[in-house]
Coordinates of C-alpha atoms and ligand atoms in Angstrom, one line a residue:
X1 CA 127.6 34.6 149.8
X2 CA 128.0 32.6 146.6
X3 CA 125.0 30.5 145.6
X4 CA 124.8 28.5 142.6
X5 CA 122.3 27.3 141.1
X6 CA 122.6 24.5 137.9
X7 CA 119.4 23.0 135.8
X8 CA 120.5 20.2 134.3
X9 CA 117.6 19.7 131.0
X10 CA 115.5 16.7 131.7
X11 CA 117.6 14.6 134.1
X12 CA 114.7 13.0 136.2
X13 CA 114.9 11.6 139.6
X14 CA 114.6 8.2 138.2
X15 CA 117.9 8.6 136.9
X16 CA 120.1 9.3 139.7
X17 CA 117.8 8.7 142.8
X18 CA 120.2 5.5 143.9
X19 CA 123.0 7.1 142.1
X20 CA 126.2 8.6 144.1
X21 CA 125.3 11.5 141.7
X22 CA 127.0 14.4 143.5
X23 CA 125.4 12.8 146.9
X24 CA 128.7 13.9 149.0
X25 CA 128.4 17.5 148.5
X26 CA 124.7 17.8 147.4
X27 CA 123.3 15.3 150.4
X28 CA 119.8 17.0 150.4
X29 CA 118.0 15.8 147.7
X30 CA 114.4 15.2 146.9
X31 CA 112.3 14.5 143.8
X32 CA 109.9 17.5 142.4
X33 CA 106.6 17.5 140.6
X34 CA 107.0 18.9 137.3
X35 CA 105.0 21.0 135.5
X36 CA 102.5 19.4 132.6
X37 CA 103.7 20.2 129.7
X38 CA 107.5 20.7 128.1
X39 CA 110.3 22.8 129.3
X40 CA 108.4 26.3 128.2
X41 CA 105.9 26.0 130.4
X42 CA 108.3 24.7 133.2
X43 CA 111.2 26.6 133.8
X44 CA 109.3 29.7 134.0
X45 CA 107.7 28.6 136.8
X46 CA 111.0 27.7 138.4
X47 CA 112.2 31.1 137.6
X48 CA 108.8 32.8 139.2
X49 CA 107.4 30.3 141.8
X50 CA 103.9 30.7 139.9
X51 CA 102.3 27.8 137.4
X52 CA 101.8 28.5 133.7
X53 CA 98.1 30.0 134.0
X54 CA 99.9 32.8 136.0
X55 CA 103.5 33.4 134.1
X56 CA 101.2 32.8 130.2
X57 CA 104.1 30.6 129.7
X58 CA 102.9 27.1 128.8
X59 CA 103.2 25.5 125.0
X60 CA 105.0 27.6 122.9
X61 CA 102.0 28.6 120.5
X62 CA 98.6 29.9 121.2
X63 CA 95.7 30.5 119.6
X64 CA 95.7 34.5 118.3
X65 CA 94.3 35.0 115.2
X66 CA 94.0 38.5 115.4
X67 CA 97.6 39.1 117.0
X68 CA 99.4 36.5 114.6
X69 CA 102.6 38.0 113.5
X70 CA 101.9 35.1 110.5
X71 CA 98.4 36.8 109.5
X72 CA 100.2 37.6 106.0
X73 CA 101.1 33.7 105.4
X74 CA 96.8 33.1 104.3
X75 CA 98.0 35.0 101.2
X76 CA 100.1 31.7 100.6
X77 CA 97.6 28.9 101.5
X78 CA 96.6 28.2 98.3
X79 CA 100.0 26.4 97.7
X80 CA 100.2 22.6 98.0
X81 CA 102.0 21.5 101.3
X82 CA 104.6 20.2 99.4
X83 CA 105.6 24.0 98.4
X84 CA 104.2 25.8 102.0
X85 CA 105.0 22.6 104.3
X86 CA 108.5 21.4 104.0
X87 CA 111.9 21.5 105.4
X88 CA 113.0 25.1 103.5
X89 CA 109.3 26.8 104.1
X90 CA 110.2 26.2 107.6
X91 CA 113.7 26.9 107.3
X92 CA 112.7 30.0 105.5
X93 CA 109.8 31.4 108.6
X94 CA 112.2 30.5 111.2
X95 CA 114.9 33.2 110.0
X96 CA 112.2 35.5 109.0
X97 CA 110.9 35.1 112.4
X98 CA 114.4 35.4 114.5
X99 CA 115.1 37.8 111.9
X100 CA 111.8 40.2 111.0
X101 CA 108.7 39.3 113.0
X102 CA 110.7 39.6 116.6
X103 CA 110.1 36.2 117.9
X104 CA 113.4 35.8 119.2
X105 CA 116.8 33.7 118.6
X106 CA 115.5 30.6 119.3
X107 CA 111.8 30.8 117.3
X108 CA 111.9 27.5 115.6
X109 CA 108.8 27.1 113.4
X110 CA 106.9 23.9 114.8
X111 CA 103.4 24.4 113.6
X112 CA 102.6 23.7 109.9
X113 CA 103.1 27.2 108.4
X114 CA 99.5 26.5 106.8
X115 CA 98.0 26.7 110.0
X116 CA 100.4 29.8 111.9
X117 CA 98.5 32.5 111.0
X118 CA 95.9 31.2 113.7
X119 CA 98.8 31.3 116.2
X120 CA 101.0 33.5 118.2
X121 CA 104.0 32.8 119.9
X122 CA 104.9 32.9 123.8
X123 CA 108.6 33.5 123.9
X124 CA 109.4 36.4 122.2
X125 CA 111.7 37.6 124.9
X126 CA 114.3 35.5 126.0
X127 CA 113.2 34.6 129.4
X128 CA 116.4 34.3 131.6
X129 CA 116.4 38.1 130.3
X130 CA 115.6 40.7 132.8
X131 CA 111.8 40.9 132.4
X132 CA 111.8 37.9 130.1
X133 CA 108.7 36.4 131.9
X134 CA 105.3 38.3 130.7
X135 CA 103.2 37.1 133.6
X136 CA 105.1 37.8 136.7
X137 CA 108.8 38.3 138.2
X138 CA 111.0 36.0 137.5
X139 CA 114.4 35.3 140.0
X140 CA 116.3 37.6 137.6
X141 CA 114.1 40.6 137.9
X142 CA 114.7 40.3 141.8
X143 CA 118.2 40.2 141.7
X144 CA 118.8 42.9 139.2
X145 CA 116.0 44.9 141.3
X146 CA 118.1 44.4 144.8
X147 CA 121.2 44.9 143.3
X148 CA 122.7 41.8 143.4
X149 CA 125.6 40.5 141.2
X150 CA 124.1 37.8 139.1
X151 CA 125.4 35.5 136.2
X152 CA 123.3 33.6 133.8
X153 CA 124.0 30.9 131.8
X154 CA 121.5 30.1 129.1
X155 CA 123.1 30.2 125.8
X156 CA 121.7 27.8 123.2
X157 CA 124.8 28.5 121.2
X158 CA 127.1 27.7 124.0
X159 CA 127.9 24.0 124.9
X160 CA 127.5 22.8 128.1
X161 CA 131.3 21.9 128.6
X162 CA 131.4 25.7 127.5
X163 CA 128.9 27.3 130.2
X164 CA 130.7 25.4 132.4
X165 CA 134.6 27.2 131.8
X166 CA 132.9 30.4 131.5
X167 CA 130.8 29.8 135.3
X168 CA 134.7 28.8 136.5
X169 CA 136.3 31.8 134.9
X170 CA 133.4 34.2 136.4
X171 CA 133.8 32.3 139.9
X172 CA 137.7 32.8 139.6
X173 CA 137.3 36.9 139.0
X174 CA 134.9 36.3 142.7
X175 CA 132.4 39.2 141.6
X176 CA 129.3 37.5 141.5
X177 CA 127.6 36.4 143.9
X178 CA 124.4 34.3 142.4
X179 CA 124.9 32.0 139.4
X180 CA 122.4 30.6 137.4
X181 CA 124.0 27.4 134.8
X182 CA 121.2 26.4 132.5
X183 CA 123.0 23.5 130.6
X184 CA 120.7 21.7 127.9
X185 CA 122.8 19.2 126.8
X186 CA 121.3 16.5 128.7
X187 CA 117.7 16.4 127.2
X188 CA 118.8 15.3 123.7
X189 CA 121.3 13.0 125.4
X190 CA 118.2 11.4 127.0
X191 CA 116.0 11.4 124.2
X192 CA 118.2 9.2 122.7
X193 CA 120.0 7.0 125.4
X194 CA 117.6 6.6 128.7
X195 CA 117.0 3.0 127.6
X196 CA 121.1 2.6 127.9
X197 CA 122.2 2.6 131.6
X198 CA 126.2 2.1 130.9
X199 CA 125.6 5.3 128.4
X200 CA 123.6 7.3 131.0
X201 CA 126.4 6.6 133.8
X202 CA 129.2 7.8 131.7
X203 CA 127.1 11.0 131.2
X204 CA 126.2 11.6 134.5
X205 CA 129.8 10.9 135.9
X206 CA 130.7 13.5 133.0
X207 CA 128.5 16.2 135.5
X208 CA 129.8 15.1 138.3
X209 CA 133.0 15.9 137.6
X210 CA 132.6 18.9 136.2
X211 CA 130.0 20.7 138.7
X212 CA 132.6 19.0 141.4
X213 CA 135.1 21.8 139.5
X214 CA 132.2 24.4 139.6
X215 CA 132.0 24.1 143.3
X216 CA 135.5 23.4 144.5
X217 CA 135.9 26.8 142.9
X218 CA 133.2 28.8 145.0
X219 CA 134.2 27.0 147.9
X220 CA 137.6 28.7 147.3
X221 CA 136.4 32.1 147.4
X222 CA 133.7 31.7 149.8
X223 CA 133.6 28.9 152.3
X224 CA 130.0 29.0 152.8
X225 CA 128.9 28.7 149.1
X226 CA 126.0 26.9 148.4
X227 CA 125.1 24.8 145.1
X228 CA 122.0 23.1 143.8
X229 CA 121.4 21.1 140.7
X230 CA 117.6 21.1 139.6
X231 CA 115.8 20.0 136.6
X232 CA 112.7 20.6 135.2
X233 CA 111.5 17.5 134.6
X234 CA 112.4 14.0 133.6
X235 CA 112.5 11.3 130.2
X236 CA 109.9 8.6 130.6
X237 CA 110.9 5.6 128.4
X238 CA 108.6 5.2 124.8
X239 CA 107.1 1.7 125.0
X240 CA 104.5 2.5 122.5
X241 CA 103.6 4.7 119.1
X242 CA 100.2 5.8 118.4
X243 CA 98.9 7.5 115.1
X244 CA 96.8 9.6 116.5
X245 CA 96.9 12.3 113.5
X246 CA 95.1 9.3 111.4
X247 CA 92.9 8.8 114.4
X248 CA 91.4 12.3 113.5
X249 CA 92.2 12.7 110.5
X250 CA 90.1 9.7 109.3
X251 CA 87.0 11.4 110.4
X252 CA 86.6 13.3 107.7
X253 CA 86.7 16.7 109.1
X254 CA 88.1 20.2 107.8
X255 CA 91.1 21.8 109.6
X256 CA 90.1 25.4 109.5
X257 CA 86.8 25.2 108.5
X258 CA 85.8 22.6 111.6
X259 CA 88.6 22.7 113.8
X260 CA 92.2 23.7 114.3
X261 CA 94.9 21.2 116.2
X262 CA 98.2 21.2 117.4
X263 CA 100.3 17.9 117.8
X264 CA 103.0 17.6 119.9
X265 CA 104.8 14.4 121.1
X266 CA 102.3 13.4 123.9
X267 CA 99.3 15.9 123.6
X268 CA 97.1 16.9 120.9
X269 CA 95.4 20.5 121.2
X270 CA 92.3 21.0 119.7
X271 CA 89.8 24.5 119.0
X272 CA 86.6 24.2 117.2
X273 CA 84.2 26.0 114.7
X274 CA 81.3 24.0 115.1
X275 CA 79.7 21.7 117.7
X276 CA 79.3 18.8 115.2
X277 CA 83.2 19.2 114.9
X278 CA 83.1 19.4 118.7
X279 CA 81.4 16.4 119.2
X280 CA 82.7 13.9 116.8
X281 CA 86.2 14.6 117.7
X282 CA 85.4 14.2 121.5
X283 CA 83.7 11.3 121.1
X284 CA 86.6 9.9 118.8
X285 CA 88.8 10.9 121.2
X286 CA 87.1 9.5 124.3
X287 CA 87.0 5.3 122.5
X288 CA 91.2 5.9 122.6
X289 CA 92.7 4.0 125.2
X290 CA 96.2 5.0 124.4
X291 CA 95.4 8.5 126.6
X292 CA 92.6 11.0 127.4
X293 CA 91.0 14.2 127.5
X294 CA 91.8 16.6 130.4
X295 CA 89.5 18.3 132.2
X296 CA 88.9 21.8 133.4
X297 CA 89.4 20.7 137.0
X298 CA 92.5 18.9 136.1
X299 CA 93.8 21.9 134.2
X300 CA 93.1 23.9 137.2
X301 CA 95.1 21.8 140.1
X302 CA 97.5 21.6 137.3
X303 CA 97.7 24.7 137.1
X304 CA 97.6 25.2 133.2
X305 CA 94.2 26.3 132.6
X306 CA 93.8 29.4 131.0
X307 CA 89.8 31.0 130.5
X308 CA 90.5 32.2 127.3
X309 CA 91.1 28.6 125.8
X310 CA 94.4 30.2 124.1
X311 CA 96.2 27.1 124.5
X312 CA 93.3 24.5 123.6
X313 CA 89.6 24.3 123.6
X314 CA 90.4 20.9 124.4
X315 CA 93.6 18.6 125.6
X316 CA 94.0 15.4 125.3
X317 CA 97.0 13.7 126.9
X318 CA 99.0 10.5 125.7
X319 CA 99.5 8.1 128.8
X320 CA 103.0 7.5 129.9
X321 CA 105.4 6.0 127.1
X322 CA 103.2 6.7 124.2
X323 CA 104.2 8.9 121.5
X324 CA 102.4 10.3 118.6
X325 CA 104.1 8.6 115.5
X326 CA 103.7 11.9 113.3
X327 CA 104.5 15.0 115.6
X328 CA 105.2 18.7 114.5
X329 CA 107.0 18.9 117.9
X330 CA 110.2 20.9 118.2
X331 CA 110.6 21.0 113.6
X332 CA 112.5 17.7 114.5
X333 CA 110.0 16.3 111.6
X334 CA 109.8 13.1 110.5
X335 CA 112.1 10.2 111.3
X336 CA 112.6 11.6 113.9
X337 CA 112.7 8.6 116.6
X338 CA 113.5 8.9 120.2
X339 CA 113.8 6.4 122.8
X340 CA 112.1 8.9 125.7
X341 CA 109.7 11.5 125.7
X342 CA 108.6 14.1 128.4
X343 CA 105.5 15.7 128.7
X344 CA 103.2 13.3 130.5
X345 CA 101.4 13.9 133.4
X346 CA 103.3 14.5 136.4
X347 CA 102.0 11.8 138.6
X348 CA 104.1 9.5 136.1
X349 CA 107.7 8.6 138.3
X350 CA 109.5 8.9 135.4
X351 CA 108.4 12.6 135.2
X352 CA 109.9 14.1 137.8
X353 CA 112.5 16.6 138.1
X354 CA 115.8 16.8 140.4
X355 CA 116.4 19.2 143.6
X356 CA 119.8 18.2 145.2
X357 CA 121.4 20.6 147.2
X358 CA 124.4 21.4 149.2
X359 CA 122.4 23.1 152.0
X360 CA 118.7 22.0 153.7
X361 CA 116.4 23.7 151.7
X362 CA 114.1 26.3 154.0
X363 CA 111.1 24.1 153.9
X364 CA 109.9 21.2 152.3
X365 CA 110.4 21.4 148.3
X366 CA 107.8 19.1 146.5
X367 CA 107.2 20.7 143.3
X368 CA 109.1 23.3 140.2
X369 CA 107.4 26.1 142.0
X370 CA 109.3 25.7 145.1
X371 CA 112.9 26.5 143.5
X372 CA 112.0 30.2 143.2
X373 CA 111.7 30.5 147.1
X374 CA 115.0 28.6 147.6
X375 CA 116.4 30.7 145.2
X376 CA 115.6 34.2 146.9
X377 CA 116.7 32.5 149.9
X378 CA 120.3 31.7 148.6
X379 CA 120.3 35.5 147.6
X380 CA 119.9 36.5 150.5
X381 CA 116.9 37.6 150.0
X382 CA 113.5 36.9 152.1
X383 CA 111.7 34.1 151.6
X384 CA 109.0 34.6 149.7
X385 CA 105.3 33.1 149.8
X386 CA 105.9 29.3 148.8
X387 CA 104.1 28.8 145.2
X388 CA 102.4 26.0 144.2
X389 CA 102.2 23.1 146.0
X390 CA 101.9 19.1 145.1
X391 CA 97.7 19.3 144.3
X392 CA 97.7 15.0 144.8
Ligands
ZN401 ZN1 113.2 17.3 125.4

């Protein structure tokens, strides 16, 4: 039996929930919890059914001083940023790290490269590769282990337009029997255009067509084909900027000697090297009204708390449609403007992801987790223990 299975970057529920979005052939459809954090924490744990603190697959970076494949880059921090931190340095430890240091293809080098020798990095393996998940099974893994014809789409280098003709041509030669279409497209799209609702139709009218194509085609071969289209999580609109590097910054504190952060576009991530570090940044941190800090307890129904502290000592998260005005997020550096931004908490609307499918789900699907059930279940495979659940 063909099942296919599409995750459409970032198109939230808000986007399409009164939409006729695909509603004739995909009539079950539901909004999911995502995951805090950005797509590397979340799609594994649509691939594997377990939250980050289980797959070690949350932000891209954790703190590893020990096991940084950048140890050698202290020889270089007594350059000035303008010669260690700019668009070639980066340039330059992004190859070196496709290239060299076996961080794989898509390694992009968004922490200052003063500051990655403190760091390793989560994705070495591709993770739609068999085994591309270091903390549990992913779908993949199943399928190749039951000897299941599988196809997977993930190429950064392919367009979507692209995976798309390849998923028909594959569908045409009818030797696969599970499909997996990971098409990216939309997430920049969104960054840029969810404030623009003529702009956002045309787009989504662009998918509808074309995963119309994608399942008149399986339907050909096999009658009872199912498809689904999920995402990972959705864009929630920027209504306000927040310089919260001066915030810190302006109390006077030495990175490396005090503490050590990482920005990205809605959280800050902070480890410390003394208490009165600890405590004046806490503090500073607490008088912000803009977001706050997380706690253990949150991390843990979250399920993105991890004992060792690997991915921050401390988190503190921007409310919904604030951004950091200076991130390091993603290399896009500065100037860098969009109109929405993901990575709030997930009890924001705008945050969640898609599940819309051809065929009634095998239970109630509330959160990422629940895909990798649904998944084994369209393989033909038993259902396995549902994984995280809604926590609120
Ligand atoms: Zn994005």
């Amino acid at each position: 039996m063909i099942a296919i299975y599409v995750l459409i970057d970032a198109l939230g529920w808000q986007y399409l929930k009164d939409k006729k979005f695909l509603d004739d052939i995909l009539p079950h459809r539901l909004p999911m919890r995502t995951v805090l954090g950005f797509s590397s924490g979340a799609i594994p744990t649509i691939l594997t059914g377990v939250p980050p603190s289980v797959t070690g697959h949350w932000n891209l970076f954790y703190f590893d001083p020990k096991g940084s494949p950048f140890r050698w880059l202290k020889y270089f921090s007594f350059l000035p940023d303008a010669v260690l931190d700019n668009r070639y340095s980066r340039k330059i430890i992004k190859e070196l790290g496709r290239r060299v240091l076996g961080m794989g293809s898509l390694f992009e080098c968004s922490v200052s490269p003063r500051y990655l020798p403190w760091f390793n990095y989560v994705e070495k393996k591709n993770i739609y590769d068999h085994g591309g998940i270091s903390g549990a099974k992913s779908i993949f893994d199943d399928l190749q282990a039951a000897g299941i014809a599988h196809k997977i789409y993930s190429y950064h280098h392919l367009t979507d337009a692209e995976i798309i003709n390849h998923a028909l041509e594959d569908l045409a030669n009818n030797k696969t029997s599970f499909f997996f279409l990971y098409l990216s497209e939309m997430d920049m799209f969104l960054h840029m255009n969810c404030k623009d609702p003529a702009k956002v139709e045309e787009r989504l009218q662009w998918y509808d067509g074309q995963l119309r194509r994608v399942y008149a085609e399986a339907k050909k071969h096999d009658p009872s084909a199912s498809m689904t289209v999920i995402s990972d999580h959705g864009m929630t609109p920027i209504e306000n900027h927040f310089d919260l590097v001066k915030q810190v910054n302006d109390l006077g504190l030495k990175q490396l000697s005090d503490y050590l952060v990482v920005y990205d576009s809605t959280m800050a991530r902070f480890w410390f090297f003394n208490e009165n570090a600890r405590e004046r940044i806490q503090e500073r941190l607490a008088s912000l009204s803009c977001g706050r800090i997380l706690s253990d307890d949150e991390l843990k129904s979250l399920g993105i708390y991890f004992s060792d502290r690997r991915f921050g000592e401390l988190v503190f998260l921007l409310n919904p449609g604030w951004l950091t005005s200076e991130s390091d997020f993603n290399g896009s550096g500065k100037g860098w403007m969009p109109k929405g931004m993901h990575g709030y908490h997930p009890e924001d609307p705008y945050s969640d992801a898609i599940f819309l499918s051809s065929s009634a789900p095998p239970f109630a699907v509330l959160a990422l987790a629940d895909v990798y059930p649904c998944m084994r279940k369209a393989a033909g495979l038993p259902l396995a223990e549902p994984g995280v659940r809604r926590t609120s």
